[in-house]
Coordinates of C-alpha atoms in Angstrom, one line a residue:
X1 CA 81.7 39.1 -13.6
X2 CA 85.0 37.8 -11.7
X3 CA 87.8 36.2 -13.8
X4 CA 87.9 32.6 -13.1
X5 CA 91.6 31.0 -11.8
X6 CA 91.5 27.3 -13.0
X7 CA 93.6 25.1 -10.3
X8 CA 94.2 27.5 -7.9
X9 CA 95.0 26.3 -4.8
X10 CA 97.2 29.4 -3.2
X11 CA 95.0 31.3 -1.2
X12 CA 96.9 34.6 -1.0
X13 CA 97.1 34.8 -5.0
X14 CA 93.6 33.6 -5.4
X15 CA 92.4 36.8 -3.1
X16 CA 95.1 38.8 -5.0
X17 CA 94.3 38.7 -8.4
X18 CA 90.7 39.0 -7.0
X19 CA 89.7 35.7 -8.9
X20 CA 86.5 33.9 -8.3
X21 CA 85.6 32.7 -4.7
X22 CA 83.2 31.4 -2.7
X23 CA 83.5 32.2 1.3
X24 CA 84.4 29.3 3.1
X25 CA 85.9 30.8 6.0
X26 CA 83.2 30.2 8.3
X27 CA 84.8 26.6 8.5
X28 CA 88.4 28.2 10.0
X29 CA 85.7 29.5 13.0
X30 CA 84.1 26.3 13.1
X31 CA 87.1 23.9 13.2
X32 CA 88.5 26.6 15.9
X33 CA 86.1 26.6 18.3
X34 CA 85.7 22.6 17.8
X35 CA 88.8 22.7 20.3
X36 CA 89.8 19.1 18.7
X37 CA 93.3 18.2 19.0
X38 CA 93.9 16.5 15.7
X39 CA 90.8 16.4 13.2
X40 CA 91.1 14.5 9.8
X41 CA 88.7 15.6 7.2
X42 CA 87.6 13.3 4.0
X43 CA 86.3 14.6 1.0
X44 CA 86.3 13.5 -2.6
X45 CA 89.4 14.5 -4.3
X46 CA 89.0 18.5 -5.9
X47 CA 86.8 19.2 -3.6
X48 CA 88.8 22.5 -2.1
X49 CA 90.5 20.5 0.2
X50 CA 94.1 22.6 -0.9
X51 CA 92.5 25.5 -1.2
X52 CA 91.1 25.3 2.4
X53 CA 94.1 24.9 3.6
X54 CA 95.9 27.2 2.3
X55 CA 93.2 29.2 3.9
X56 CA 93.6 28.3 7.4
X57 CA 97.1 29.0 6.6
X58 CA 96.8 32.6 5.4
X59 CA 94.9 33.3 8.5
X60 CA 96.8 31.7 11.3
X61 CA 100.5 31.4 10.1
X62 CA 102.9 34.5 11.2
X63 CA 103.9 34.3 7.6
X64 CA 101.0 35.8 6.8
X65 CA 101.1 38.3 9.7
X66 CA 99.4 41.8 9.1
X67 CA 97.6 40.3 5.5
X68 CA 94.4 40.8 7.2
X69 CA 93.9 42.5 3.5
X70 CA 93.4 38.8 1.9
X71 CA 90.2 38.2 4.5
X72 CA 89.1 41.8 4.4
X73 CA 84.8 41.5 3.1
X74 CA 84.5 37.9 4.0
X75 CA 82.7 36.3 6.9
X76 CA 85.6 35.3 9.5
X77 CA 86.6 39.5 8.9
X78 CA 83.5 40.4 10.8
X79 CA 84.2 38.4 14.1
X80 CA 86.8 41.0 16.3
X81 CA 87.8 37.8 18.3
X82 CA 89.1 35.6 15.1
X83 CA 90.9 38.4 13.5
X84 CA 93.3 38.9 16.8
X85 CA 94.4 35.7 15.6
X86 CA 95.4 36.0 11.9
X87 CA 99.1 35.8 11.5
X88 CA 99.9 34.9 15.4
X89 CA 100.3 31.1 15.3
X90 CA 103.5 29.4 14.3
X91 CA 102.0 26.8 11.5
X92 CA 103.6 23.9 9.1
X93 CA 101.9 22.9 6.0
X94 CA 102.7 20.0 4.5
X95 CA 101.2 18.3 1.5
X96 CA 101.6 14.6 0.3
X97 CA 99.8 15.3 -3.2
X98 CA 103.0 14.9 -5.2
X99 CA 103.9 11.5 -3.3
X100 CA 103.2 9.0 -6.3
X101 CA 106.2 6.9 -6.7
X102 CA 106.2 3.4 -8.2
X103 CA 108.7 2.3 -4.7
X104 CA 108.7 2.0 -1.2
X105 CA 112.2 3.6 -1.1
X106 CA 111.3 6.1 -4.0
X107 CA 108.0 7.3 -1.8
X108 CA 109.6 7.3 1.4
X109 CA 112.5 10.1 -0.1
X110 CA 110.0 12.1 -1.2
X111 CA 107.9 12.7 2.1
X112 CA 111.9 12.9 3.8
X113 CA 112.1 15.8 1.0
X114 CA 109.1 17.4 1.6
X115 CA 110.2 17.6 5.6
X116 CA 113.5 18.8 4.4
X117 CA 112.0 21.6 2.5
X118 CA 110.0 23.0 5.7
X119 CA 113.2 22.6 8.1
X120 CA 114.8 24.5 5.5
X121 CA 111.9 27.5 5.3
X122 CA 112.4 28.0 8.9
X123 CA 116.6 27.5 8.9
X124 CA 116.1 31.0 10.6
X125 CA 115.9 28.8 13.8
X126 CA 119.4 28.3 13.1
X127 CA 120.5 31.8 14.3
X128 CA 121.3 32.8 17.8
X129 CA 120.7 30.7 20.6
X130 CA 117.3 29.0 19.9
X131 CA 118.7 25.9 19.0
X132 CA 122.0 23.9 21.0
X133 CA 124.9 23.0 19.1
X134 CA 123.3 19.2 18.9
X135 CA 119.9 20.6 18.1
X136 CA 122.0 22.0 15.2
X137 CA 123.2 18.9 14.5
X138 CA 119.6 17.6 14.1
X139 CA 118.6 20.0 12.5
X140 CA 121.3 19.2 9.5
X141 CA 120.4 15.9 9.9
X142 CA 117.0 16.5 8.5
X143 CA 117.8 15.1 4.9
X144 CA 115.7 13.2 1.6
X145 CA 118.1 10.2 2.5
X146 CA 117.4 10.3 6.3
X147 CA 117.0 6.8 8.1
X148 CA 113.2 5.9 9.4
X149 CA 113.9 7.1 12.9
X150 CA 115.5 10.4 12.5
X151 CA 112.3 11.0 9.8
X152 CA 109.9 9.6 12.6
X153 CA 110.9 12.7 15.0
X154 CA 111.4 15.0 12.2
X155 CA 108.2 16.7 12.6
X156 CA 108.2 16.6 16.4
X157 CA 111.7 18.1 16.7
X158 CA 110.6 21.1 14.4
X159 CA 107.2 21.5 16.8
X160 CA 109.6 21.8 19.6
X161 CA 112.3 24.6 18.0
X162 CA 109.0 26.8 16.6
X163 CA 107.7 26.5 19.9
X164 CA 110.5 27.3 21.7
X165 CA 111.1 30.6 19.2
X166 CA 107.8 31.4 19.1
X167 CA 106.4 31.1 22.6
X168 CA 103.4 29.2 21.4
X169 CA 102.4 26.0 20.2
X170 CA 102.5 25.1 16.6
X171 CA 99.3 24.4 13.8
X172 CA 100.4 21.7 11.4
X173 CA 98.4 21.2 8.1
X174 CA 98.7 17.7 6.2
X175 CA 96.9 18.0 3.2
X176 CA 96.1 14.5 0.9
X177 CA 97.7 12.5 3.8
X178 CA 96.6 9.5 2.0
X179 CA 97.8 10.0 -1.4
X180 CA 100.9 7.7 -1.0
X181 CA 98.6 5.1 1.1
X182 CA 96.9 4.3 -2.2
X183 CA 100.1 4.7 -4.2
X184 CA 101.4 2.3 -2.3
X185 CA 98.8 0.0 -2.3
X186 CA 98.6 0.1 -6.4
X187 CA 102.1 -0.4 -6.9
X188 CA 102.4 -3.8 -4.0
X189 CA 104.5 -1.5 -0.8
X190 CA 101.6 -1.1 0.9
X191 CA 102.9 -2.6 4.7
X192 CA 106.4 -1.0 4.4
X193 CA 104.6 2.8 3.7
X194 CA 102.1 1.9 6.6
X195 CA 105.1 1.3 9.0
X196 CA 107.0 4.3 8.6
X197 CA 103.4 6.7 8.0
X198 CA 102.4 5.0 11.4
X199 CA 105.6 6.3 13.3
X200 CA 105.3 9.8 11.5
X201 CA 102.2 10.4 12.4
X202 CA 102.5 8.7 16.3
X203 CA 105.5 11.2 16.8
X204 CA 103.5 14.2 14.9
X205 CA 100.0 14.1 16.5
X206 CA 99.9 11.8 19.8
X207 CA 102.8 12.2 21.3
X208 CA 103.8 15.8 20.9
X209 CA 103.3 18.5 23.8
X210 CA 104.1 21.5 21.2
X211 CA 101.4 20.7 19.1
X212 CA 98.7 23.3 19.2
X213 CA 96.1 22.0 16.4
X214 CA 96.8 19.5 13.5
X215 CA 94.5 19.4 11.0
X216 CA 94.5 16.5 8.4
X217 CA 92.8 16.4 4.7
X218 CA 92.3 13.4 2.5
X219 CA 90.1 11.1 0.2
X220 CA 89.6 8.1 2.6
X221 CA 89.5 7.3 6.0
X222 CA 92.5 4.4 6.2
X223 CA 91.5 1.9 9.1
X224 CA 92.5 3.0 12.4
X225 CA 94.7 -0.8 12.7
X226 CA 96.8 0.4 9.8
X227 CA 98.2 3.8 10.7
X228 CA 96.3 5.7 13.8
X229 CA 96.4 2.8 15.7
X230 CA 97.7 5.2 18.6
X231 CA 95.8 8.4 17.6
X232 CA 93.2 8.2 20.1
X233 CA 93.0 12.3 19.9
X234 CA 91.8 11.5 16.5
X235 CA 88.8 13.5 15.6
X236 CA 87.3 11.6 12.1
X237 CA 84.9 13.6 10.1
X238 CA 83.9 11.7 6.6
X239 CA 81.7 12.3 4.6
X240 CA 78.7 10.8 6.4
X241 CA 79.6 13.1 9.8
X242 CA 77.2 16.1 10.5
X243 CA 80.3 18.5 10.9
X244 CA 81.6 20.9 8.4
X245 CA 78.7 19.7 6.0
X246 CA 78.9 23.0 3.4
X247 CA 82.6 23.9 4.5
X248 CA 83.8 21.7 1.1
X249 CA 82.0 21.7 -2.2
X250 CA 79.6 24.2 -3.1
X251 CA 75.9 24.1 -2.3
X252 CA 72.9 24.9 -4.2
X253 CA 72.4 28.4 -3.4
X254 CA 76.0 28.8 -3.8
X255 CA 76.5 27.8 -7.4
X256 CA 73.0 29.3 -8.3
X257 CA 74.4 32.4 -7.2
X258 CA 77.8 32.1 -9.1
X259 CA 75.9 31.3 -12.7
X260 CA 73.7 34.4 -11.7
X261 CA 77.2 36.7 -11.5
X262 CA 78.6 34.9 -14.2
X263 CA 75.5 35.5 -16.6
X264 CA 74.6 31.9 -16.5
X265 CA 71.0 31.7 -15.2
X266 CA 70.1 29.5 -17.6
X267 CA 72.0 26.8 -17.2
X268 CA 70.7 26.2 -13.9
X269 CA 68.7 22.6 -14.7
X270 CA 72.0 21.4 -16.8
X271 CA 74.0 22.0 -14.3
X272 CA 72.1 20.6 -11.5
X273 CA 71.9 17.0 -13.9
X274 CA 75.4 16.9 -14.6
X275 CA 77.4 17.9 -11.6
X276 CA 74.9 17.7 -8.4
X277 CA 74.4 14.6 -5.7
X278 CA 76.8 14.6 -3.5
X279 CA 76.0 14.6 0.2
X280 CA 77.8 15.7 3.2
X281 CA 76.1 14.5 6.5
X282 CA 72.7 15.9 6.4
X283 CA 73.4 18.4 3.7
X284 CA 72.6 17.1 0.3
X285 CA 72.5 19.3 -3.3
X286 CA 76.3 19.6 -3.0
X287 CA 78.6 20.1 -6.0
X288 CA 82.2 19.7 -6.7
X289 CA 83.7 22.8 -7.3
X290 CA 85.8 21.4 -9.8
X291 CA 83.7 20.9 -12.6
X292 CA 81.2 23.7 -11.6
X293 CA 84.5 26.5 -11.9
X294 CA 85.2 24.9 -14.9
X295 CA 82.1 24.9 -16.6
X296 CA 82.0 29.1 -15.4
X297 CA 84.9 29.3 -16.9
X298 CA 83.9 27.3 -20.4
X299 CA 80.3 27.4 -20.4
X300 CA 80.7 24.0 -21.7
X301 CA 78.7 20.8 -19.8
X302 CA 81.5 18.3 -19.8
X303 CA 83.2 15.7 -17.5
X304 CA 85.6 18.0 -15.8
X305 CA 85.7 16.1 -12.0
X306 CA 85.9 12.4 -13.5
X307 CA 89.0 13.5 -16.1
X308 CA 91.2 15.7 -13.3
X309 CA 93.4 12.6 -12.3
X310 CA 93.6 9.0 -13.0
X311 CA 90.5 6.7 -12.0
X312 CA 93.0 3.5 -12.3
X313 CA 92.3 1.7 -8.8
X314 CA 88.6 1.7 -9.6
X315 CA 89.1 0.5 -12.9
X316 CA 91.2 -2.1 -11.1
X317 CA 88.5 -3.2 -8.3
X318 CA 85.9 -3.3 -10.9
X319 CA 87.4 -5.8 -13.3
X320 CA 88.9 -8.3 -11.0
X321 CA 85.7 -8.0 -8.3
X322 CA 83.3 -10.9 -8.4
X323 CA 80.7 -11.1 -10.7
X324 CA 78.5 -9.4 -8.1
X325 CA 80.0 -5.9 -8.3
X326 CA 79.9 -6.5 -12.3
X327 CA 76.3 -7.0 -12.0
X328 CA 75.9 -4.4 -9.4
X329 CA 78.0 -1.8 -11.9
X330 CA 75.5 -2.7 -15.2
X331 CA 72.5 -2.0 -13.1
X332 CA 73.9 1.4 -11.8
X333 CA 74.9 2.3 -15.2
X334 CA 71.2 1.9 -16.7
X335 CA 70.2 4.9 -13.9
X336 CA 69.3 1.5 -11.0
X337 CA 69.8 1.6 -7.7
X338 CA 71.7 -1.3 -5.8
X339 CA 70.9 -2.2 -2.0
X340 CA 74.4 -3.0 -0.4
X341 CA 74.1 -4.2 3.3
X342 CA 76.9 -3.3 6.4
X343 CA 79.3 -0.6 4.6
X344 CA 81.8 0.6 6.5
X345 CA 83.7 3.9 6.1
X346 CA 87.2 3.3 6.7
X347 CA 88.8 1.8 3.8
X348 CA 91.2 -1.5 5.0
X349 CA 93.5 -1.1 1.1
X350 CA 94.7 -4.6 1.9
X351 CA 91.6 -6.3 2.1
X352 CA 89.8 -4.8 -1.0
X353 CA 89.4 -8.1 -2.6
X354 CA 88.2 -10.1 0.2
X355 CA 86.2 -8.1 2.1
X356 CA 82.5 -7.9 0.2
X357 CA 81.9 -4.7 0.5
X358 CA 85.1 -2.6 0.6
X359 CA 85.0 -1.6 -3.0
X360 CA 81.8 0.4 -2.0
X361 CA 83.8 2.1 0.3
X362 CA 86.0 3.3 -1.5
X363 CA 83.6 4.4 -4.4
X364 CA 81.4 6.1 -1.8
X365 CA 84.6 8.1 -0.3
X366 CA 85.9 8.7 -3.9
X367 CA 82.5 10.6 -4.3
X368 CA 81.4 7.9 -7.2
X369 CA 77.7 6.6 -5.6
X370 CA 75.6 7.8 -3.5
X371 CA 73.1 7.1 -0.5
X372 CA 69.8 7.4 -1.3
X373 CA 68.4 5.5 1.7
X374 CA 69.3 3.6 4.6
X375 CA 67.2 1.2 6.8
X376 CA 68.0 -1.4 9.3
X377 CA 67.0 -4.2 6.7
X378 CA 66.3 -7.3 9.3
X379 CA 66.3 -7.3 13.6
X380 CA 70.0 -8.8 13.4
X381 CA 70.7 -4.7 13.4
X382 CA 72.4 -4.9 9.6
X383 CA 71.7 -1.5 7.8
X384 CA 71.1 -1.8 4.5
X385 CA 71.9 1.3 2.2
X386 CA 70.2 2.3 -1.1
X387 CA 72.7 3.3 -3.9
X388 CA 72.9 5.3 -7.1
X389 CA 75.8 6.8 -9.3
X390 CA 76.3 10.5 -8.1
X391 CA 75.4 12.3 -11.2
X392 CA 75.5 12.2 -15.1
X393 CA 79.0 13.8 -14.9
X394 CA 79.8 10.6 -13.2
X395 CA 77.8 7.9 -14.9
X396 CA 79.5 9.4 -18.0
X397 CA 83.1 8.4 -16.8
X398 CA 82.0 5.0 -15.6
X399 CA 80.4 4.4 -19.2
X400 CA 83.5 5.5 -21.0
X401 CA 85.6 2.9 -18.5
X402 CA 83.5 0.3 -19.6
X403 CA 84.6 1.5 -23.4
X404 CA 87.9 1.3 -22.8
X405 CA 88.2 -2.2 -21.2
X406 CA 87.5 -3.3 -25.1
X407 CA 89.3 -0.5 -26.8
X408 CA 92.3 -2.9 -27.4
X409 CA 90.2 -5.8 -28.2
X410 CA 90.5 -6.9 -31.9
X411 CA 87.8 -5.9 -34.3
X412 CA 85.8 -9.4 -34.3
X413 CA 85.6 -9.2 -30.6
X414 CA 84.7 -5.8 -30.8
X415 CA 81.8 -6.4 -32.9
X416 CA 81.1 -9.7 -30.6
X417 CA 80.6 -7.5 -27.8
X418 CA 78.4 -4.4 -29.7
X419 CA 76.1 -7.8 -30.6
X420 CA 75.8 -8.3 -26.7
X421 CA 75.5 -4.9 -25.4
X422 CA 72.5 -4.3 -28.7
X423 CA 70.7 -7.6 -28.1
X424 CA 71.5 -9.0 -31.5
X425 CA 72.0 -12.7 -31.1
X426 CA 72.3 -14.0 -34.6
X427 CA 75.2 -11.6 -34.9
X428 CA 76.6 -13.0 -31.9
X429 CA 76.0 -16.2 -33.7
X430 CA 77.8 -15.4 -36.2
X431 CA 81.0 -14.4 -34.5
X432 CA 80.7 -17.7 -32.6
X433 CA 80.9 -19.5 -35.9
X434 CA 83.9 -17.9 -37.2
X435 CA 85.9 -18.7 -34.1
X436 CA 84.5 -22.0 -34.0
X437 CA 85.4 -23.2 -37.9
X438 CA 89.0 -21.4 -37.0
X439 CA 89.9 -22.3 -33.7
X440 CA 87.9 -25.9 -32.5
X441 CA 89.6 -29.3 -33.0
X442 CA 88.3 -32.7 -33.1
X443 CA 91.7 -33.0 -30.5
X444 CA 89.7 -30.6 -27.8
X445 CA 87.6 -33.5 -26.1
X446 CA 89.6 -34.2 -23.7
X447 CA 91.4 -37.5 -22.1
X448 CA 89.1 -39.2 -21.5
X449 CA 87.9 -42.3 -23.7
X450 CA 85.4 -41.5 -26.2
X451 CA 82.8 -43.4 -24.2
X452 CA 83.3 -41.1 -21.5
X453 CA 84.6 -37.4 -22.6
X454 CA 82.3 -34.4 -23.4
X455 CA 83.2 -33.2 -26.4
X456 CA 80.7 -30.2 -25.7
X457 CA 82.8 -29.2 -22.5
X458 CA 85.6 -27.1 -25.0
X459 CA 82.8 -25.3 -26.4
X460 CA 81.6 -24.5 -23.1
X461 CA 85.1 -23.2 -21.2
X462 CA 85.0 -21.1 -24.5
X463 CA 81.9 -19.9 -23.8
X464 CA 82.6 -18.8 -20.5
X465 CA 85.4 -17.5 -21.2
X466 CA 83.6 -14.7 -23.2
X467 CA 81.7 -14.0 -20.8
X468 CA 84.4 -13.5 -18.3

């Protein structure tokens, strides 16, 4: 039985302290021999997307150079070719996971930080002759209050000193790439973050000749218009591509193997109902890793993936979407499945409320439903697509969202709504009354003359407005 590290996203320690792991390094083979330029990977969040990283990082980054000891037993150890590689490569890893500001200006110091904190692990570059006396000058430029432009190169420039030093191209990692997309978007700056993100990224991944590799992480796949509008080296692999199926999450056999070691055998059909159903490509019976590390760690069944972060934006989508999504959310809630027609995969933030299906999207990427089938519905050439709420773990969070929505709702509305939800009209009566004797005027007919006005049509806004 190995000890179980909650949160650990650091490779080296997780090998180190000889924690819990599952081999995924058959993906750092993989994604090599893919040859892609620049490759973007979506995967629900806690999903080892960090931990992969770091991975790739351990094994490629001269930082790391003779710890062949951290890969020594797993599966990229037993290929001669891959292991004249670990510790060779010049490699920058980046991570936007901390990028949650409230502001455009507040958000864009932060990523100019983050830079500033990897000029500043290679200031080595600052010795000798590597760099010209103006190359120093840049480099000291490199600052959290840096202007757009100077930030816009930031990464290049660094490429092109690392290269230089090194004699080889340079492997850059950004992890959660699109964490500050959907901060922005939440908190109104989404166009000014998409303008300086789309001439970071320009300078970083197109139009960089000392780029080796650049591998890229995230939850969704932003449209292409919004910020890779000139990546066309862009390799896309979401959750409905065939690559790198079983490289995130664990799979069946995996986690049936883990309870096994961990004295858990029994737990097999529990675990199954409340944590498996995700599906990458072709590959279904996937878990998070999240809850099922958790749950080895516990031994309790509880919502561990849907409680790790905040679940606000849903929540936002699903009360102010049409009626259509409310009716589509009570049907998945009572174990239904809902037939959605045309989704698309890459998520357009700023047209969440007007295009029909986006919110699907975003719930499919965020690892919330699931496909259960897909047909081309009519000879137009729509496809219509068959979902389903992932899991119990899942249906669980959605049901206590719905709670809280009337959490601060005072108690006689509160009750109004158990009626409802239970099917008990002559309570529901009864509520109606109370309001009515308290709150109803003889005044709330209207303007018109009496002839004319609807003295019913009060009652009815009222009525609605319950309902809404």
């Amino acid at each position: 039985m190995k000890k179980v590290g909650i949160g650990k996203q650091d490779f080296a320690s997780l090998r180190e302290e000889k924690c819990f792991y599952i081999d995924k390094t058959s993906f750092i083979k993989d994604w090599w021999n893919s040859k892609d330029d620049v490759t973007l990977i979506t995967r629900p969040r806690r999903f080892g997307k960090t931990l992969n990283m770091s991975m790739v990082e351990c094994f490629f980054s001269d930082r790391y150079k003779n710890r062949g000891d951290l890969f020594e037993g797993l599966e990229i150890w037993e290929d001669p070719e891959f292991r004249a590689h670990q510790g060779k490569w010049p490699v920058l890893f980046l991570s936007f996971a901390s990028v949650k500001n409230s502001s455009y200006e507040q958000a864009r110091k932060k990523i100019c930080s983050l830079i500033k904190k990897l000029y500043r692990q290679n200031d080595f570059l600052l010795e000798g002759n590597t760099l010209s006396e103006d190359e120093k000058q840049d480099f000291a430029g490199v600052t959290a209050g840096m202007d757009e432009a100077t930030a816009a190169d930031s990464l290049h420039n660094l490429c092109l000193y690392l290269s230089r030093y090194h004699g080889r191209k340079v492997i850059i990692l950004l992890d959660e790439y699109d964490t500050p997309l959907q901060e922005a978007y939440v908190n109104g700056y989404w166009q000014e973050l998409v303008s300086f993100t789309r001439g970071l990224f320009n300078s970083t991944f197109k139009t960089n000749p000392y780029l080796e590799r650049g591998l890229m992480t995230g939850i969704t796949r932003v449209s292409k218009k919004s910020i890779f509008s000139d990546l066309n080296n862009l390799k896309v692999v979401t959750t409905g591509s065939s690559s790198y199926e079983a490289a995130f999450g664990f799979t069946e056999g995996e986690v049936s193997a883990a309870l096994d070691e961990q004295g858990m055998s029994g737990e097999k059909e529990n675990v199954r109902k409340w944590y498996d159903g995700f599906s990458f490509g072709g590959h279904a019976g996937i878990y998070n890793p999240w809850s099922i590390t958790n749950f080895l760690d516990t031994g309790k069944l509880e919502p561990y993936w849907a409680n790790s972060s905040s679940n606000a934006l849903v929540s936002r989508l699903l009360q102010k979407g049409p009626a259509s999504v409310k009716k589509n959310m009570e049907t998945l809630l009572s174990g239904g499945t809902v037939r959605i027609m045309d989704i698309d995969e890459q998520i357009v933030f700023d047209q969440l409320y007007t295009v029909p299906n986006a919110v699907y999207s975003l719930l499919l990427a965020g690892g919330y439903l699931k496909v259960t089938d897909t047909d081309m519905g009519n000879p137009s050439g729509h496809y219509h697509h068959d979902l389903r709420l992932t899991n119990f773990e899942v249906s669980v969070m959605f049901d206590n969202m719905v709670r809280s929505w009337f959490a601060a709702a005072d108690d006689d509305y509160g009750e109004f709504v158990r009626a409802m939800l239970m099917g008990d009209p002559e309570a529901m009566n009864h509520y109606m009354n109370e309001v009515a004797l308290a709150t109803f005027s003889s005044f709330d007919t209207g303007k018109s003359p009496s002839q004319k006005s609807a003295p019913e049509r009060f009652y009815h806004g009222f009525v609605l407005g319950l309902w809404c």
